[in-house]
Amino acid sequence: MSKRLSPQLQHNITEDTYCETHLEPTRLFCDVDQITLCSKCFQSQEHKHHMVCGIQEAAENYRKLFQEILNTSREKLEAAKSILTEEQERMAMIQRLGRVGRENMEKLKESEARASEQVRSLLKLIVELEKKCGEGTLALLKNAKYSLERSKSLLLEHLEPAHITDLSLCHIRGLSSMFRVLQRHLTLDPETAHPCLALSEDLRTMRLRHGQQDGAGNPERLDFSAMVLAAESFTSGRHYWEVDVGKATRWQVGIYHSSADTKGSTARASGEKVLLTGSVMGTEWTLWVFPPLKRLFLEKKLDTVGVFLDCEHGQISFYNVTETSLIYNFSHCAFQGALRPVFSLCIPNGDTSPDSLTILQHGPSCDATVSP
């Protein structure tokens, strides 16, 4: 028999409750039967081999357990929300993939339903646990073990994204014609170019150079990376542009947005970006998207990236133009203010780099010359 009695805890009870059988204060708690006991109940054969302790001690033990489960539930909720968002984004991605899209849509719908149900269950559990942790001693102990076991069973449920066809391998029919009507002729904005960058005369090509221009006093200059913004900005509508990344080993393309009323260094620090990053390290080729930072896997090196922006629906999609396939899609983005295309090259450590990016224009071709 294991009995742990704490006289100090036994008297630290705010609720006055009495045993209906012996009419004595119930200051003990039987963890096996989940009931309160008086001193005479405690001495009976019925509870002889049960774990019994003071009510206050039992309440504090359960309160700690509930708090631990509450913390774990919050973490699991964030993970479930992330999977739900990912499934919704992948559903948006495959809508243009025809038969392959239809085959995978059912899997994604089922996965989305499971993620949605888990999010709802976890939200309900968190509310219950928060209430439980804030209750008094006797209210907290009521059905404590049942609540604990039910909470643990929910946390044991495993959730993972659906296993579907690699979307980067799926060709999208009519990709070129679909976006050609939305193509925008962009140019680079010299006022926002990092000092390490040299821009072509037609403002469509950027590359790294040896010297640096003096950019002091220009509040719009992106001095935290070798970036440059497009001169054009968008606040509504749908837009598409293509970038030649084949001559760069480390690059970024995407969208930059910041508050319209920020100035100086604050404006540079407050800008937020949605980016696709490519990197070649030796023979290894990797892609990343942000936010959140996530690694993607492609079989071949990218040569041309297409960027699609839908301001109304908060959607940004990156396409492999050569393979006419979707790389990644961001949906339900919360855009604020004007959106500007952004382009970046990685500043090398010591050595010079021949890397360059070019905004492609579909029409009469012209050679881009870069000033030193």
Tab-separated table of C-alpha atoms in Angstrom:
chain	number	residue	atom	x	y	z
A	1	MET	CA	0.000	0.000	0.000
A	2	SER	CA	1.280	3.464	-0.896
A	3	LYS	CA	-0.135	6.345	1.108
A	4	ARG	CA	1.331	9.825	1.029
A	5	LEU	CA	-0.164	12.182	3.593
A	6	SER	CA	0.777	15.815	4.066
A	7	PRO	CA	-0.918	17.360	7.140
A	8	GLN	CA	-0.027	20.849	5.963
A	9	LEU	CA	-1.651	20.256	2.595
A	10	GLN	CA	-4.643	18.526	4.131
A	11	HIS	CA	-5.571	21.723	5.998
A	12	ASN	CA	-4.915	23.995	3.011
A	13	ILE	CA	-8.430	23.552	1.590
A	14	THR	CA	-10.675	26.442	0.678
A	15	GLU	CA	-13.762	24.325	-0.132
A	16	ASP	CA	-15.635	22.870	2.861
A	17	THR	CA	-16.910	19.407	1.882
A	18	TYR	CA	-17.997	16.574	4.133
A	19	CYS	CA	-18.264	12.825	3.786
A	20	GLU	CA	-21.911	11.802	3.437
A	21	THR	CA	-21.239	8.547	5.319
A	22	HIS	CA	-19.106	9.747	8.240
A	23	LEU	CA	-19.988	13.475	8.212
A	24	GLU	CA	-16.290	14.383	8.450
A	25	PRO	CA	-14.284	16.781	6.240
A	26	THR	CA	-13.047	15.164	3.018
A	27	ARG	CA	-9.417	16.222	2.858
A	28	LEU	CA	-7.953	13.249	1.015
A	29	PHE	CA	-8.158	12.106	-2.603
A	30	CYS	CA	-8.106	8.547	-3.947
A	31	ASP	CA	-6.394	8.589	-7.330
A	32	VAL	CA	-7.673	5.120	-8.261
A	33	ASP	CA	-11.356	5.771	-7.620
A	34	GLN	CA	-11.099	9.521	-8.329
A	35	ILE	CA	-13.082	10.466	-5.226
A	36	THR	CA	-12.491	12.535	-2.101
A	37	LEU	CA	-12.188	10.748	1.269
A	38	CYS	CA	-12.435	11.559	4.924
A	39	SER	CA	-9.992	10.071	7.431
A	40	LYS	CA	-12.327	7.154	8.220
A	41	CYS	CA	-12.846	6.328	4.513
A	42	PHE	CA	-9.082	6.313	4.155
A	43	GLN	CA	-8.755	3.621	6.846
A	44	SER	CA	-11.310	1.303	5.233
A	45	GLN	CA	-10.426	-1.903	3.381
A	46	GLU	CA	-11.850	-0.451	0.149
A	47	HIS	CA	-8.992	2.055	-0.192
A	48	LYS	CA	-6.334	0.103	1.641
A	49	HIS	CA	-4.129	-0.502	-1.415
A	50	HIS	CA	-4.971	2.680	-3.333
A	51	MET	CA	-2.817	5.741	-3.916
A	52	VAL	CA	-4.173	8.393	-1.556
A	53	CYS	CA	-2.881	11.900	-0.910
A	54	GLY	CA	-4.103	15.268	0.259
A	55	ILE	CA	-6.666	16.987	-1.931
A	56	GLN	CA	-4.489	20.041	-2.484
A	57	GLU	CA	-1.496	17.906	-3.386
A	58	ALA	CA	-3.562	15.875	-5.846
A	59	ALA	CA	-4.957	19.030	-7.414
A	60	GLU	CA	-1.495	20.527	-7.907
A	61	ASN	CA	-0.219	17.289	-9.456
A	62	TYR	CA	-3.089	17.211	-11.938
A	63	ARG	CA	-2.759	20.937	-12.593
A	64	LYS	CA	0.873	20.413	-13.628
A	65	LEU	CA	-0.096	17.504	-15.883
A	66	PHE	CA	-2.885	19.520	-17.498
A	67	GLN	CA	-0.500	22.432	-18.056
A	68	GLU	CA	2.046	20.149	-19.740
A	69	ILE	CA	-0.636	18.725	-22.028
A	70	LEU	CA	-1.889	22.251	-22.714
A	71	ASN	CA	1.590	23.319	-23.863
A	72	THR	CA	1.923	20.212	-26.031
A	73	SER	CA	-1.556	20.789	-27.482
A	74	ARG	CA	-0.619	24.310	-28.533
A	75	GLU	CA	2.487	23.016	-30.309
A	76	LYS	CA	0.486	20.269	-32.018
A	77	LEU	CA	-2.133	22.835	-33.041
A	78	GLU	CA	0.490	24.935	-34.843
A	79	ALA	CA	1.772	21.817	-36.612
A	80	ALA	CA	-1.779	20.856	-37.668
A	81	LYS	CA	-2.435	24.389	-38.932
A	82	SER	CA	0.787	24.232	-40.962
A	83	ILE	CA	-0.259	20.927	-42.570
A	84	LEU	CA	-3.733	22.317	-43.260
A	85	THR	CA	-2.251	25.366	-44.989
A	86	GLU	CA	0.127	23.160	-46.978
A	87	GLU	CA	-2.698	20.923	-48.189
A	88	GLN	CA	-4.789	23.935	-49.201
A	89	GLU	CA	-1.828	25.372	-51.116
A	90	ARG	CA	-1.228	22.074	-52.885
A	91	MET	CA	-4.916	21.884	-53.793
A	92	ALA	CA	-4.611	25.310	-55.392
A	93	MET	CA	-1.472	24.158	-57.198
A	94	ILE	CA	-2.999	21.094	-58.896
A	95	GLN	CA	-6.116	22.774	-60.258
A	96	ARG	CA	-4.291	23.348	-63.556
A	97	LEU	CA	-2.849	19.848	-63.880
A	98	GLY	CA	-5.736	18.047	-65.605
A	99	ARG	CA	-5.952	14.299	-65.030
A	100	VAL	CA	-2.990	14.196	-62.645
A	101	GLY	CA	-4.634	16.959	-60.635
A	102	ARG	CA	-7.948	15.094	-60.399
A	103	GLU	CA	-6.212	11.920	-59.231
A	104	ASN	CA	-4.475	13.751	-56.402
A	105	MET	CA	-7.284	16.127	-55.460
A	106	GLU	CA	-9.238	13.432	-53.612
A	107	LYS	CA	-6.197	12.540	-51.518
A	108	LEU	CA	-5.652	16.187	-50.665
A	109	LYS	CA	-9.310	16.740	-49.812
A	110	GLU	CA	-9.235	13.797	-47.418
A	111	SER	CA	-6.005	15.060	-45.868
A	112	GLU	CA	-7.424	18.569	-45.579
A	113	ALA	CA	-10.523	17.172	-43.835
A	114	ARG	CA	-8.361	15.257	-41.336
A	115	ALA	CA	-6.230	18.332	-40.652
A	116	SER	CA	-9.325	20.520	-40.252
A	117	GLU	CA	-10.865	18.059	-37.808
A	118	GLN	CA	-7.678	17.897	-35.755
A	119	VAL	CA	-7.426	21.689	-35.658
A	120	ARG	CA	-11.021	21.903	-34.392
A	121	SER	CA	-10.441	19.154	-31.794
A	122	LEU	CA	-7.232	20.741	-30.544
A	123	LEU	CA	-8.835	24.173	-30.286
A	124	LYS	CA	-11.654	22.656	-28.220
A	125	LEU	CA	-9.175	20.747	-26.054
A	126	ILE	CA	-7.089	23.875	-25.423
A	127	VAL	CA	-10.164	25.790	-24.266
A	128	GLU	CA	-11.098	22.923	-21.911
A	129	LEU	CA	-7.569	22.641	-20.506
A	130	GLU	CA	-7.250	26.380	-19.976
A	131	LYS	CA	-10.525	26.284	-18.040
A	132	LYS	CA	-9.405	23.215	-16.102
A	133	CYS	CA	-6.101	24.782	-15.079
A	134	GLY	CA	-7.920	27.807	-13.729
A	135	GLU	CA	-10.458	25.891	-11.636
A	136	GLY	CA	-10.443	25.437	-7.880
A	137	THR	CA	-9.245	22.299	-6.130
A	138	LEU	CA	-12.421	20.183	-6.122
A	139	ALA	CA	-13.595	21.285	-9.564
A	140	LEU	CA	-10.188	20.471	-11.036
A	141	LEU	CA	-10.184	16.976	-9.495
A	142	LYS	CA	-13.630	16.135	-10.847
A	143	ASN	CA	-13.132	13.570	-13.666
A	144	ALA	CA	-9.445	14.547	-13.705
A	145	LYS	CA	-8.106	11.148	-14.795
A	146	TYR	CA	-10.734	10.821	-17.537
A	147	SER	CA	-9.909	14.307	-18.860
A	148	LEU	CA	-6.219	13.467	-18.750
A	149	GLU	CA	-6.600	10.201	-20.678
A	150	ARG	CA	-8.909	11.759	-23.267
A	151	SER	CA	-6.435	14.595	-23.821
A	152	LYS	CA	-3.519	12.200	-24.230
A	153	SER	CA	-5.414	10.078	-26.752
A	154	LEU	CA	-5.968	13.119	-28.962
A	155	LEU	CA	-2.291	14.057	-28.784
A	156	LEU	CA	-1.349	10.534	-29.891
A	157	GLU	CA	-3.220	10.957	-33.194
A	158	HIS	CA	-0.662	11.187	-36.001
A	159	LEU	CA	-1.147	13.673	-38.817
A	160	GLU	CA	0.975	14.035	-41.939
A	161	PRO	CA	0.511	15.535	-45.417
A	162	ALA	CA	-0.973	13.366	-48.142
A	163	HIS	CA	1.425	11.446	-50.378
A	164	ILE	CA	0.751	12.598	-53.939
A	165	THR	CA	2.519	12.844	-57.271
A	166	ASP	CA	5.542	15.165	-57.303
A	167	LEU	CA	3.935	18.273	-58.797
A	168	SER	CA	7.245	19.563	-60.144
A	169	LEU	CA	7.228	16.616	-62.579
A	170	CYS	CA	3.763	17.411	-63.944
A	171	HIS	CA	3.526	19.434	-67.140
A	172	ILE	CA	0.869	22.131	-67.333
A	173	ARG	CA	-0.831	22.281	-70.704
A	174	GLY	CA	-1.108	25.731	-72.215
A	175	LEU	CA	1.132	27.361	-69.607
A	176	SER	CA	2.705	29.761	-72.115
A	177	SER	CA	-0.552	30.905	-73.683
A	178	MET	CA	-2.267	31.072	-70.305
A	179	PHE	CA	0.202	33.581	-68.903
A	180	ARG	CA	1.241	35.397	-72.057
A	181	VAL	CA	-1.704	37.782	-71.802
A	182	LEU	CA	-0.668	38.603	-68.223
A	183	GLN	CA	3.028	39.166	-69.009
A	184	ARG	CA	4.415	42.453	-67.704
A	185	HIS	CA	7.446	44.191	-69.166
A	186	LEU	CA	9.476	44.945	-66.060
A	187	THR	CA	12.598	47.032	-65.610
A	188	LEU	CA	15.007	47.262	-62.707
A	189	ASP	CA	14.948	50.344	-60.482
A	190	PRO	CA	18.510	51.758	-60.129
A	191	GLU	CA	17.448	53.741	-57.042
A	192	THR	CA	16.963	50.483	-55.106
A	193	ALA	CA	20.004	48.578	-56.417
A	194	HIS	CA	22.613	47.354	-53.950
A	195	PRO	CA	26.094	48.898	-54.488
A	196	CYS	CA	27.469	45.485	-55.504
A	197	LEU	CA	25.118	45.342	-58.497
A	198	ALA	CA	25.638	46.645	-62.008
A	199	LEU	CA	22.547	47.101	-64.186
A	200	SER	CA	22.342	46.930	-67.972
A	201	GLU	CA	21.450	50.003	-70.037
A	202	ASP	CA	18.005	48.598	-70.760
A	203	LEU	CA	17.547	47.896	-67.007
A	204	ARG	CA	16.685	44.239	-67.554
A	205	THR	CA	19.955	42.529	-66.495
A	206	MET	CA	21.807	42.654	-63.196
A	207	ARG	CA	25.213	41.255	-62.271
A	208	LEU	CA	27.814	41.580	-59.542
A	209	ARG	CA	30.770	43.886	-60.087
A	210	HIS	CA	34.124	44.657	-58.428
A	211	GLY	CA	33.615	48.259	-57.316
A	212	GLN	CA	30.721	49.771	-55.385
A	213	GLN	CA	28.735	52.899	-56.042
A	214	ASP	CA	28.102	55.317	-53.206
A	215	GLY	CA	24.566	54.650	-52.061
A	216	ALA	CA	24.633	56.835	-48.955
A	217	GLY	CA	21.574	58.943	-48.307
A	218	ASN	CA	19.204	56.882	-50.441
A	219	PRO	CA	16.511	55.512	-48.099
A	220	GLU	CA	15.121	53.051	-50.672
A	221	ARG	CA	18.399	51.228	-51.299
A	222	LEU	CA	18.294	47.577	-50.168
A	223	ASP	CA	21.643	47.478	-48.411
A	224	PHE	CA	21.141	44.195	-46.519
A	225	SER	CA	21.647	41.984	-49.608
A	226	ALA	CA	22.573	42.249	-53.274
A	227	MET	CA	18.946	42.996	-54.199
A	228	VAL	CA	17.134	45.306	-56.540
A	229	LEU	CA	13.433	46.040	-56.962
A	230	ALA	CA	11.515	46.409	-60.192
A	231	ALA	CA	10.493	49.939	-61.109
A	232	GLU	CA	6.922	48.697	-61.507
A	233	SER	CA	4.616	47.991	-58.546
A	234	PHE	CA	1.222	46.308	-58.286
A	235	THR	CA	-1.735	46.859	-55.981
A	236	SER	CA	-4.426	44.909	-57.848
A	237	GLY	CA	-4.981	42.512	-60.737
A	238	ARG	CA	-3.012	39.496	-62.013
A	239	HIS	CA	0.532	39.721	-63.331
A	240	TYR	CA	3.236	37.439	-64.716
A	241	TRP	CA	6.919	37.811	-65.578
A	242	GLU	CA	9.853	35.540	-66.396
A	243	VAL	CA	13.469	35.628	-65.233
A	244	ASP	CA	16.512	33.959	-66.796
A	245	VAL	CA	18.377	32.404	-63.845
A	246	GLY	CA	20.540	30.047	-65.893
A	247	LYS	CA	23.659	32.259	-65.595
A	248	ALA	CA	23.536	32.457	-61.796
A	249	THR	CA	24.646	29.940	-59.180
A	250	ARG	CA	22.870	31.605	-56.226
A	251	TRP	CA	19.853	33.818	-56.781
A	252	GLN	CA	16.447	34.902	-55.481
A	253	VAL	CA	13.289	36.082	-57.222
A	254	GLY	CA	9.963	36.985	-55.695
A	255	ILE	CA	7.810	39.755	-54.247
A	256	TYR	CA	8.721	42.600	-51.893
A	257	HIS	CA	6.152	44.550	-49.906
A	258	SER	CA	6.471	47.137	-47.141
A	259	SER	CA	4.379	49.787	-45.399
A	260	ALA	CA	3.872	52.871	-47.523
A	261	ASP	CA	4.630	55.277	-44.687
A	262	THR	CA	8.033	53.867	-43.628
A	263	LYS	CA	11.156	55.898	-44.282
A	264	GLY	CA	14.896	55.444	-44.302
A	265	SER	CA	16.467	52.470	-42.554
A	266	THR	CA	13.081	51.513	-41.073
A	267	ALA	CA	11.697	50.978	-44.555
A	268	ARG	CA	14.591	48.692	-45.446
A	269	ALA	CA	14.206	46.624	-42.293
A	270	SER	CA	10.433	46.386	-42.430
A	271	GLY	CA	10.140	45.079	-45.966
A	272	GLU	CA	8.731	41.558	-46.224
A	273	LYS	CA	9.421	39.150	-49.053
A	274	VAL	CA	8.048	36.001	-50.632
A	275	LEU	CA	11.016	34.332	-52.300
A	276	LEU	CA	12.193	31.429	-54.421
A	277	THR	CA	15.915	30.791	-53.905
A	278	GLY	CA	18.168	28.695	-56.131
A	279	SER	CA	21.657	27.507	-55.225
A	280	VAL	CA	24.308	25.391	-56.943
A	281	MET	CA	27.000	23.984	-54.665
A	282	GLY	CA	29.364	21.904	-56.791
A	283	THR	CA	27.110	19.419	-58.547
A	284	GLU	CA	24.267	19.739	-56.051
A	285	TRP	CA	21.256	21.838	-57.053
A	286	THR	CA	18.761	22.990	-54.424
A	287	LEU	CA	15.711	25.241	-54.235
A	288	TRP	CA	14.140	26.963	-51.235
A	289	VAL	CA	10.941	28.918	-50.739
A	290	PHE	CA	10.194	31.452	-48.009
A	291	PRO	CA	8.219	32.033	-45.802
A	292	PRO	CA	8.410	29.693	-44.030
A	293	LEU	CA	11.762	28.385	-45.177
A	294	LYS	CA	11.181	25.095	-46.980
A	295	ARG	CA	13.463	23.043	-49.202
A	296	LEU	CA	12.230	21.805	-52.575
A	297	PHE	CA	13.635	19.025	-54.720
A	298	LEU	CA	13.991	19.248	-58.508
A	299	GLU	CA	15.752	16.801	-60.788
A	300	LYS	CA	17.202	19.441	-63.109
A	301	LYS	CA	18.757	22.873	-62.752
A	302	LEU	CA	16.383	25.720	-63.491
A	303	ASP	CA	17.020	28.000	-66.447
A	304	THR	CA	13.901	30.184	-66.509
A	305	VAL	CA	11.531	30.985	-63.655
A	306	GLY	CA	8.013	32.296	-64.208
A	307	VAL	CA	6.385	34.322	-61.421
A	308	PHE	CA	2.603	34.696	-61.229
A	309	LEU	CA	0.970	37.207	-58.865
A	310	ASP	CA	-2.747	37.464	-58.097
A	311	CYS	CA	-3.238	40.461	-55.803
A	312	GLU	CA	-6.956	39.901	-55.133
A	313	HIS	CA	-6.594	36.257	-54.060
A	314	GLY	CA	-3.235	36.632	-52.322
A	315	GLN	CA	-1.519	34.099	-54.567
A	316	ILE	CA	2.101	33.854	-55.718
A	317	SER	CA	3.222	30.950	-57.915
A	318	PHE	CA	6.649	30.029	-59.248
A	319	TYR	CA	6.913	28.016	-62.478
A	320	ASN	CA	9.622	26.107	-64.298
A	321	VAL	CA	9.109	27.670	-67.717
A	322	THR	CA	11.377	25.213	-69.554
A	323	GLU	CA	9.534	22.170	-68.216
A	324	THR	CA	6.130	23.963	-68.142
A	325	SER	CA	5.623	22.772	-64.574
A	326	LEU	CA	4.704	24.307	-61.245
A	327	ILE	CA	7.510	24.725	-58.700
A	328	TYR	CA	5.572	26.078	-55.720
A	329	ASN	CA	2.442	28.028	-54.915
A	330	PHE	CA	1.702	30.431	-52.035
A	331	SER	CA	-1.990	31.038	-51.418
A	332	HIS	CA	-3.954	33.229	-48.997
A	333	CYS	CA	-1.076	35.701	-48.615
A	334	ALA	CA	-2.020	38.814	-46.651
A	335	PHE	CA	-0.702	41.605	-48.858
A	336	GLN	CA	-0.547	45.202	-47.656
A	337	GLY	CA	0.460	48.171	-49.777
A	338	ALA	CA	2.174	48.081	-53.146
A	339	LEU	CA	3.905	44.881	-54.270
A	340	ARG	CA	7.145	45.037	-56.239
A	341	PRO	CA	9.074	42.236	-57.929
A	342	VAL	CA	12.456	41.680	-56.275
A	343	PHE	CA	15.630	40.101	-57.637
A	344	SER	CA	18.805	39.129	-55.811
A	345	LEU	CA	22.266	37.689	-56.332
A	346	CYS	CA	24.349	36.306	-53.497
A	347	ILE	CA	27.404	38.401	-52.647
A	348	PRO	CA	30.489	36.130	-52.943
A	349	ASN	CA	32.987	35.824	-50.112
A	350	GLY	CA	36.154	37.388	-51.493
A	351	ASP	CA	36.088	35.980	-55.040
A	352	THR	CA	34.334	37.688	-57.914
A	353	SER	CA	31.273	36.091	-59.468
A	354	PRO	CA	30.028	36.147	-63.083
A	355	ASP	CA	26.457	35.565	-61.924
A	356	SER	CA	23.674	37.521	-63.609
A	357	LEU	CA	19.884	37.608	-63.787
A	358	THR	CA	17.825	38.867	-66.724
A	359	ILE	CA	14.158	39.813	-66.911
A	360	LEU	CA	12.871	38.248	-70.115
A	361	GLN	CA	10.730	40.148	-72.582
A	362	HIS	CA	8.862	38.197	-75.251
A	363	GLY	CA	9.141	40.203	-78.448
A	364	PRO	CA	11.977	41.666	-80.553
A	365	SER	CA	15.234	40.614	-78.875
A	366	CYS	CA	18.046	43.003	-78.020
A	367	ASP	CA	21.459	42.468	-76.463
A	368	ALA	CA	21.819	43.746	-72.930
A	369	THR	CA	25.100	45.522	-72.175
A	370	VAL	CA	26.090	46.017	-68.564
A	371	SER	CA	27.932	49.177	-67.601
A	372	PRO	CA	31.015	48.734	-65.417
